[in-house]
CSV table of C-alpha atoms and ligand atoms in Angstrom, one decimal:
chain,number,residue,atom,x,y,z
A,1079,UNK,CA,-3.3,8.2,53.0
A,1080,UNK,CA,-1.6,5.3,51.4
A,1081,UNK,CA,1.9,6.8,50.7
A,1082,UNK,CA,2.4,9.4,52.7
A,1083,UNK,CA,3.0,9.3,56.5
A,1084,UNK,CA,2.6,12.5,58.1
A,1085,UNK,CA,4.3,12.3,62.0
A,1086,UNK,CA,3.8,15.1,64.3
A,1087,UNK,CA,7.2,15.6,67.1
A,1088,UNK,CA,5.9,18.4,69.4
A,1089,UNK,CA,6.4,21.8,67.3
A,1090,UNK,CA,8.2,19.4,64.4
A,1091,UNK,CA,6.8,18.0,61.1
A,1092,UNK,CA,7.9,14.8,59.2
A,1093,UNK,CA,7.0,13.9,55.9
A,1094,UNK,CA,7.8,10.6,54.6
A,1095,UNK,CA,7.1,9.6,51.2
A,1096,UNK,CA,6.4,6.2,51.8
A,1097,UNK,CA,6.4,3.9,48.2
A,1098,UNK,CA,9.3,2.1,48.7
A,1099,UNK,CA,8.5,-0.8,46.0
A,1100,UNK,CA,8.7,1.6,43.4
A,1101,UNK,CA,11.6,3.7,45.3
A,1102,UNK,CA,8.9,6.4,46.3
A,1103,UNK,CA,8.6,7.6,42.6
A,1104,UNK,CA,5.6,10.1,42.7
A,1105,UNK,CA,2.5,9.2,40.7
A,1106,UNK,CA,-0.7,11.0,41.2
A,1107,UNK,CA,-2.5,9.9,44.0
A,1108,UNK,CA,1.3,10.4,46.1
A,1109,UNK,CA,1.2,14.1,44.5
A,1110,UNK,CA,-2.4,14.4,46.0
A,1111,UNK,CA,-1.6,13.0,49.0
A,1112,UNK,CA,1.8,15.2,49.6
A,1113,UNK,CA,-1.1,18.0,48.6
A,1114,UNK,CA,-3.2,17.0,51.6
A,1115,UNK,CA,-0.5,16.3,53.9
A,1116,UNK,CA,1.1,19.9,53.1
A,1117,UNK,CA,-2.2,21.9,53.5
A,1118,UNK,CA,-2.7,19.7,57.2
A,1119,UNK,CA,0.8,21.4,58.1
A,1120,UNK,CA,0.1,24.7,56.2
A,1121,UNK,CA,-2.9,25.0,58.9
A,1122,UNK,CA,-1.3,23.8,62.2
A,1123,UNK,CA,-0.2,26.3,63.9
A,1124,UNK,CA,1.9,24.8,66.2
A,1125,UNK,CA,4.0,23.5,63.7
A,1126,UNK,CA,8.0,24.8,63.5
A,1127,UNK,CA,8.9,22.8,61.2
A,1128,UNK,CA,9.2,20.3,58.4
A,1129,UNK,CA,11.3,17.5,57.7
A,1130,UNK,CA,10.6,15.7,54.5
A,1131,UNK,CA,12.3,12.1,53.5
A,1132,UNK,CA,11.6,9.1,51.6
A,1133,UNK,CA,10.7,5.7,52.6
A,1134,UNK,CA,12.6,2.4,52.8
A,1135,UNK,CA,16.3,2.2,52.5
A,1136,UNK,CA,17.1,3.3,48.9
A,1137,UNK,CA,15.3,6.4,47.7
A,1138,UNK,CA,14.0,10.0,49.0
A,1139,UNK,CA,12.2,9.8,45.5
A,1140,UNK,CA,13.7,8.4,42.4
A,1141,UNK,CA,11.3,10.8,39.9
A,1142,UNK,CA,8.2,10.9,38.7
A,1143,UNK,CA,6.4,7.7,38.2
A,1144,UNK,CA,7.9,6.5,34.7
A,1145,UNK,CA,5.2,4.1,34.3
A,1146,UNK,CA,2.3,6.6,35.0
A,1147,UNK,CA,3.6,9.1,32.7
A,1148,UNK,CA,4.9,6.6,29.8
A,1149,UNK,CA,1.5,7.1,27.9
A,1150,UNK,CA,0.6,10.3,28.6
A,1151,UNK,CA,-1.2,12.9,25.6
A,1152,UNK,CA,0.7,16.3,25.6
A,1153,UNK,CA,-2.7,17.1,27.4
A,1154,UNK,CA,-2.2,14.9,30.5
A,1155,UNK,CA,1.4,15.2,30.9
A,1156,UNK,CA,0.4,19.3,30.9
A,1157,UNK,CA,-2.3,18.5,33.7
A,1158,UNK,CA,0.4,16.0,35.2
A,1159,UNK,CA,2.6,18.8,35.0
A,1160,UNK,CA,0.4,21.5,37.1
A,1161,UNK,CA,-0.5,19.2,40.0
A,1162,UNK,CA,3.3,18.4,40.2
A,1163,UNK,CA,3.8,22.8,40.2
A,1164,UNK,CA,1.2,23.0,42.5
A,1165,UNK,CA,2.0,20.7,45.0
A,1166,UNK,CA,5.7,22.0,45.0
A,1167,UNK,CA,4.9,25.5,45.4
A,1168,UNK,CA,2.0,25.0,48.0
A,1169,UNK,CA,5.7,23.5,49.8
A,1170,UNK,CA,7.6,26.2,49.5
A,1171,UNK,CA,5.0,29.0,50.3
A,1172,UNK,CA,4.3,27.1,53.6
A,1173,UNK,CA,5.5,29.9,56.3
A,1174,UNK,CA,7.4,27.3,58.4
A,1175,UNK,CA,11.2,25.8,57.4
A,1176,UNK,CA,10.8,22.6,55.5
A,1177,UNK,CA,14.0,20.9,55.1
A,1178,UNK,CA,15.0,17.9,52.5
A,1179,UNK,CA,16.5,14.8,54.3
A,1180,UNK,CA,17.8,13.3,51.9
A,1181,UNK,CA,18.2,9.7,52.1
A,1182,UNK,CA,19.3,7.9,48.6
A,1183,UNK,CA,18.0,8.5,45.6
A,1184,UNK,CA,16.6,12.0,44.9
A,1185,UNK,CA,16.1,11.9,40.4
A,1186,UNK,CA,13.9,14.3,38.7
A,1187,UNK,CA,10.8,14.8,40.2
A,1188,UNK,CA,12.6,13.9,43.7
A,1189,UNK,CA,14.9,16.1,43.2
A,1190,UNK,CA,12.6,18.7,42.3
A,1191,UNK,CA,10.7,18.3,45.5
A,1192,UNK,CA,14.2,18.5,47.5
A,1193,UNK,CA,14.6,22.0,45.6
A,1194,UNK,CA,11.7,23.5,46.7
A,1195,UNK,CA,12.6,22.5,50.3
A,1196,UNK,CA,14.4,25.4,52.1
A,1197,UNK,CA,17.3,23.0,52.5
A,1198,UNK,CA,18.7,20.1,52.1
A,1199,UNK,CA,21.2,17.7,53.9
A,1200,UNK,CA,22.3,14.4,52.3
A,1201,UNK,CA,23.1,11.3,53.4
A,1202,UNK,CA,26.0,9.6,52.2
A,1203,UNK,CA,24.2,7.6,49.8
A,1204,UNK,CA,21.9,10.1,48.6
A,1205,UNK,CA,22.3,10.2,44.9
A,1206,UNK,CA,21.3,13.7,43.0
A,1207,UNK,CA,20.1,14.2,39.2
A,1208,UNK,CA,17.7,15.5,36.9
A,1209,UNK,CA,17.8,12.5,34.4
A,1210,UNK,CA,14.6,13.4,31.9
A,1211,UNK,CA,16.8,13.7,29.2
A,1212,UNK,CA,17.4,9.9,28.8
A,1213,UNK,CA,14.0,9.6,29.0
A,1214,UNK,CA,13.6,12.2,26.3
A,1215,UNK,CA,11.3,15.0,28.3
A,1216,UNK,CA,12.8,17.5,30.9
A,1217,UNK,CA,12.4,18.3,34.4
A,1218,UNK,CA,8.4,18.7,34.6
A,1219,UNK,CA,7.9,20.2,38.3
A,1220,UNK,CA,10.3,23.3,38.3
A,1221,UNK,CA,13.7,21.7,37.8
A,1222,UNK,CA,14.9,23.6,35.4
A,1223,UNK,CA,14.1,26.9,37.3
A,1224,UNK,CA,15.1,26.1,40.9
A,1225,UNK,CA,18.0,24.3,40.1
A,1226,UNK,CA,19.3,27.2,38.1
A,1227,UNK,CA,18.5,29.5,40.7
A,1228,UNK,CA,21.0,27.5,42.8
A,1229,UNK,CA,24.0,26.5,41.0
A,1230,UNK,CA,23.7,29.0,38.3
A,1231,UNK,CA,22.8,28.5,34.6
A,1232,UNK,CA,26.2,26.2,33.7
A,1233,UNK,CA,26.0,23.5,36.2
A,1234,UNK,CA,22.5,23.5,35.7
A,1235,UNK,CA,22.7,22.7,31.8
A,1236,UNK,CA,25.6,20.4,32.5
A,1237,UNK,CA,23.3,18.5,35.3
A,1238,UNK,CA,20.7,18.5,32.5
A,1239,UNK,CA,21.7,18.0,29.5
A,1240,UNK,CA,23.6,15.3,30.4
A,1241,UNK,CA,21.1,13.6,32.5
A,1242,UNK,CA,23.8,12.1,35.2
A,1243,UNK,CA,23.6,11.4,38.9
A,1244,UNK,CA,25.7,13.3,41.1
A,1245,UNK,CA,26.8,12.2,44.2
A,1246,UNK,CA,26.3,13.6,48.0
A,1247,UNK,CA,29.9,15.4,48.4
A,1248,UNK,CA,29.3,16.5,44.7
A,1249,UNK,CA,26.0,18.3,45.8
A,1250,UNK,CA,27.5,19.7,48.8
A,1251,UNK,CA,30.6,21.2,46.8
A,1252,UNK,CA,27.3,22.7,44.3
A,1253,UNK,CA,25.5,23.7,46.8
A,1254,UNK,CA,22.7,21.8,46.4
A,1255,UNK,CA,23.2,20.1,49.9
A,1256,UNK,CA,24.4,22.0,52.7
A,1257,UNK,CA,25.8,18.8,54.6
A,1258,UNK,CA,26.6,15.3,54.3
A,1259,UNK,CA,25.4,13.2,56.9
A,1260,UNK,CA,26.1,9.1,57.6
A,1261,UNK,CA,22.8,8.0,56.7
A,1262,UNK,CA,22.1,6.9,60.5
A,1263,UNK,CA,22.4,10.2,61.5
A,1264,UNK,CA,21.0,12.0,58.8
A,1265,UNK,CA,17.0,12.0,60.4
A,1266,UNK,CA,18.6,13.4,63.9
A,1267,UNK,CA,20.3,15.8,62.2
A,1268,UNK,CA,16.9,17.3,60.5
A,1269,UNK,CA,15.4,16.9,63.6
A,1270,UNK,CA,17.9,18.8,65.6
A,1271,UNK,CA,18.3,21.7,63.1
A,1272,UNK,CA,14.4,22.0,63.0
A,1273,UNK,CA,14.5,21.7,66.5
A,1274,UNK,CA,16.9,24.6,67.2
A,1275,UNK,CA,14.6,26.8,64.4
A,1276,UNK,CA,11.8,25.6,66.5
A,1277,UNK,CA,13.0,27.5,69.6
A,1278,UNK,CA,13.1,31.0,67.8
A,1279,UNK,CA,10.8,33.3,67.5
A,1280,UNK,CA,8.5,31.8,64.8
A,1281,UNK,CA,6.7,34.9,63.4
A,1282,UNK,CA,10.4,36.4,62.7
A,1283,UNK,CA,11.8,32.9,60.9
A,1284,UNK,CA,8.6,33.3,58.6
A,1285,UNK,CA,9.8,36.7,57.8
A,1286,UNK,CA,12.5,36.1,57.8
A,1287,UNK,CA,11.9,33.2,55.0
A,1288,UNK,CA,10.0,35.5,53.4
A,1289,UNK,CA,12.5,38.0,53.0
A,1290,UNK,CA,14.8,35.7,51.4
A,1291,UNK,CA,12.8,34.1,49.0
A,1292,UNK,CA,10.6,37.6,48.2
A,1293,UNK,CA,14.2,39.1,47.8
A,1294,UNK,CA,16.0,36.6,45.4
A,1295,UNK,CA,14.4,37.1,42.0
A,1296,UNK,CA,14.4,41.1,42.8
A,1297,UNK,CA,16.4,43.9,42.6
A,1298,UNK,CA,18.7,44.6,46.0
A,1299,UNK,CA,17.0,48.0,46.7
A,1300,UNK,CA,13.3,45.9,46.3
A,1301,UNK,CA,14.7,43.1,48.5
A,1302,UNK,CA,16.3,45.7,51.4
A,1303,UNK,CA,12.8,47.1,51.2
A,1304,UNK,CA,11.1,43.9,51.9
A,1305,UNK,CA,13.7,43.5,54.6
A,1306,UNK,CA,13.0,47.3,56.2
A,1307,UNK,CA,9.1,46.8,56.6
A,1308,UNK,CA,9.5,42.9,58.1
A,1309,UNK,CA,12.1,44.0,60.6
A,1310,UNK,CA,9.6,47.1,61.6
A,1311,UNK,CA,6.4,44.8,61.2
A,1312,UNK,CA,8.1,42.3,64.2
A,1313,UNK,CA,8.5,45.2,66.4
A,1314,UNK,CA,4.8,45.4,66.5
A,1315,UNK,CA,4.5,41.6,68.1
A,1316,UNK,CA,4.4,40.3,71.5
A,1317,UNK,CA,7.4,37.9,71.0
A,1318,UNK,CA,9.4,41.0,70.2
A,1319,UNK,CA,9.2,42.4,73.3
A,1320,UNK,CA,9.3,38.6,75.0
A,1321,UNK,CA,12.4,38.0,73.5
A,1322,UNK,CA,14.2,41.2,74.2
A,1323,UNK,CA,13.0,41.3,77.8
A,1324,UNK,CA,14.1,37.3,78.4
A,1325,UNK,CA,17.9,38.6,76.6
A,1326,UNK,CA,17.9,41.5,79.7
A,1327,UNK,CA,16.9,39.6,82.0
A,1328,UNK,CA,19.3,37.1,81.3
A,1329,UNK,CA,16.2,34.1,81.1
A,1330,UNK,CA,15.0,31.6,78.0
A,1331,UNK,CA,12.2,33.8,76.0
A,1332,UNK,CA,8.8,32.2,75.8
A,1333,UNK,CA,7.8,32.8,72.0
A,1334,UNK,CA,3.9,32.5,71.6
A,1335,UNK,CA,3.4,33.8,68.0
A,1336,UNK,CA,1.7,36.7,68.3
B,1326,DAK,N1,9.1,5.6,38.2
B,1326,DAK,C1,8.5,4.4,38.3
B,1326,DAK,N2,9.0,3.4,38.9
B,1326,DAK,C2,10.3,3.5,39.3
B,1326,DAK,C3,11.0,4.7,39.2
B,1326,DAK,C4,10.3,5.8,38.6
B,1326,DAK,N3,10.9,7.1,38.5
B,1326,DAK,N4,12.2,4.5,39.7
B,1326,DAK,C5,12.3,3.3,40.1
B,1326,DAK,N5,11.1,2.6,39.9
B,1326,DAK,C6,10.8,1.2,40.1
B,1326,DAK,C7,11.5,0.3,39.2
B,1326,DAK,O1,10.8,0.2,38.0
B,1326,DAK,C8,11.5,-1.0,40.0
B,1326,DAK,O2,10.2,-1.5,39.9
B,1326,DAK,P1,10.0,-3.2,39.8
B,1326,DAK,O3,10.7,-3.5,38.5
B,1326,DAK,O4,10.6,-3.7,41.0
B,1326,DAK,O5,8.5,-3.3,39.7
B,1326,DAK,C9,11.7,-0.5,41.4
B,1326,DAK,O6,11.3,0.9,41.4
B,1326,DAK,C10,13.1,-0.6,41.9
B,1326,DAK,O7,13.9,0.0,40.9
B,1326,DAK,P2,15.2,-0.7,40.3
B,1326,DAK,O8,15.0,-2.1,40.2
B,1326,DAK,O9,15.4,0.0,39.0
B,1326,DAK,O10,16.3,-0.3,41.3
B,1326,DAK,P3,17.9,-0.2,41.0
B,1326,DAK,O11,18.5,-0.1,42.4
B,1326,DAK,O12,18.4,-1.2,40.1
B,1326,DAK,O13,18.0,1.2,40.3
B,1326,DAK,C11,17.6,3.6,40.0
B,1326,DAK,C12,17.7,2.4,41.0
B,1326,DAK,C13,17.1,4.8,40.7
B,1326,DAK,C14,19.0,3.9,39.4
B,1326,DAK,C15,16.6,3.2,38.8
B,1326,DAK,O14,15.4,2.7,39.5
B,1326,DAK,C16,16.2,4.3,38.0
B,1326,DAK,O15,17.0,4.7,37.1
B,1326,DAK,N6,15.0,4.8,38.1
B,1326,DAK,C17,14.5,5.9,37.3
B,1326,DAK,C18,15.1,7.2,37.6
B,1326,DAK,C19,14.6,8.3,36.7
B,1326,DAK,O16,14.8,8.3,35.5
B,1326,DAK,N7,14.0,9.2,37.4
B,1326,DAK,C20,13.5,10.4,36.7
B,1326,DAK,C21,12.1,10.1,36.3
B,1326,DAK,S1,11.5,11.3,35.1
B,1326,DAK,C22,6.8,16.4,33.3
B,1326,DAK,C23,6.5,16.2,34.6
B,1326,DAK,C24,7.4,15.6,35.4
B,1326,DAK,C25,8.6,15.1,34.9
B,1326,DAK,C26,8.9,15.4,33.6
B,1326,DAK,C27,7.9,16.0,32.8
B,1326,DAK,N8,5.8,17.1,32.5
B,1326,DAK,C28,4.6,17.5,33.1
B,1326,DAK,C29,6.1,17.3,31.1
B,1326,DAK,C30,9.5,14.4,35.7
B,1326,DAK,C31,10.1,13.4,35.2
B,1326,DAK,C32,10.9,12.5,36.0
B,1326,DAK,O17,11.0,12.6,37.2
């Protein structure tokens, strides 16, 4: 892979986007290779964890590639448009954590990937916006939704419609970011978090992801059902039992997935 660099740490994943000359904008063969790279972590299963960031000093991902898509046919840009969808969601249906370090500029399509990202901490340069409207298109890869689904319809038409960059405390008092990291420390701080998640047991963080998310465009009752048959399903797992016994007898648990 050209633009993509794909690191394994032990039970930890990072993802950089690695295009730094054109501040990591995704075009199509870094879509395809973000495809690749996601389906390599989708089938480890050692894997906690992902970390995703961008390369260089500047940009997690400053958009979609403005040149690539300057000339598109309505045709294209809708094919354009699906590989962008599809690479995003294969992201966020992975069953492991992926978290968004986010190291400068996260625009459009950038900021898009960082939303479909379980989470995402800043760095004090990190720079958020969905900008399409200067360019006279929208967000293309889900913007529109997820956004909305995390600062609620206003900010997200304000963010939008007016096309401008936010900064990292900004995000943070949306909710966009969860924390706001020098960006020195912003990697270590991924790597810890991920690193903590990696020590618990991993079949109940899936669920437990997949509670959440199954749970957020539902009603409660739905999403406390969801909730009911996970929390039965883990009592019928080895790590269950591990990590009950290890609280009683007052050692670390040994988690094995299964
Ligand atoms: N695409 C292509 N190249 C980009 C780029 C991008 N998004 N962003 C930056 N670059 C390139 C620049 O062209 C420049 O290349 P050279 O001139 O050196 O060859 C290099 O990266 C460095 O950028 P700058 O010289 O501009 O760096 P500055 O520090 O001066 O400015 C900046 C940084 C982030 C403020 C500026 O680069 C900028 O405004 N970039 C564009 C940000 C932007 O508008 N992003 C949103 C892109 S639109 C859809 C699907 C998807 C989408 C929409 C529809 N459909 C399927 C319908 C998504 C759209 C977007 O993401």
């Amino acid at each position: 892979m050209e633009f993509i660099k794909l690191v394994v740490e032990g039970p930890l994943a990072v993802i950089t986007i690695d295009r730094p000359k054109a501040l990591n904008a995704l075009n199509r063969q870094v879509l395809t290779e973000l495809e690749q790279a996601v389906g390599q972590v989708a089938v480890d299963g050692a894997l906690r964890a992902l970390i995703i960031t961008g390369g260089g000093e500047k940009a997690f991902v400053a958009g979609a590639d403005i040149a690539e898509m300057a000339a598109m046919s309505t045709a294209e840009a809708l094919s354009f448009g699906e590989l962008g969808h599809r690479v995003l969601d294969s992201l966020e249906a992975l069953s492991i954590p992926v978290i968004a370090a986010v190291n400068g500029f996260a625009l459009g399509g950038g900021c898009e990937l960082a939303l479909a990202c379980d989470f995402i901490y800043a760095s004090e340069k990190a720079k958020f916006g969905l900008p399409e409207v200067t360019l006279a298109v929208i967000p293309g890869f889900g913007g529109t939704q997820r956004l909305t689904r995390i600062v609620g319809r206003a900010r997200a038409k304000e963010l939008i419609f007016t096309g401008d960059m936010i900064d990292a405390v900004k995000a943070k008092e949306l909710g966009l970011a969860l924390d706001v990291l020098p960006a020195a420390e912003l990697l270590a701080h991924a790597k810890k978090i991920a690193g903590t998640i990696a020590k618990r047991g991993p079949l109940a963080v899936t669920r437990a992801k997949r509670a959440i998310d199954g749970g957020a465009d539902v009603a409660l009752e739905a999403g406390n059902q969801l909730e009911r048959e996970a929390f039965a399903a883990l009592f019928g797992t080895a790590d269950q039992k591990e990590g009950m016994a290890a609280f009683l007898a007052k050692r670390p648990a040994e988690f094995k997935k299964a």
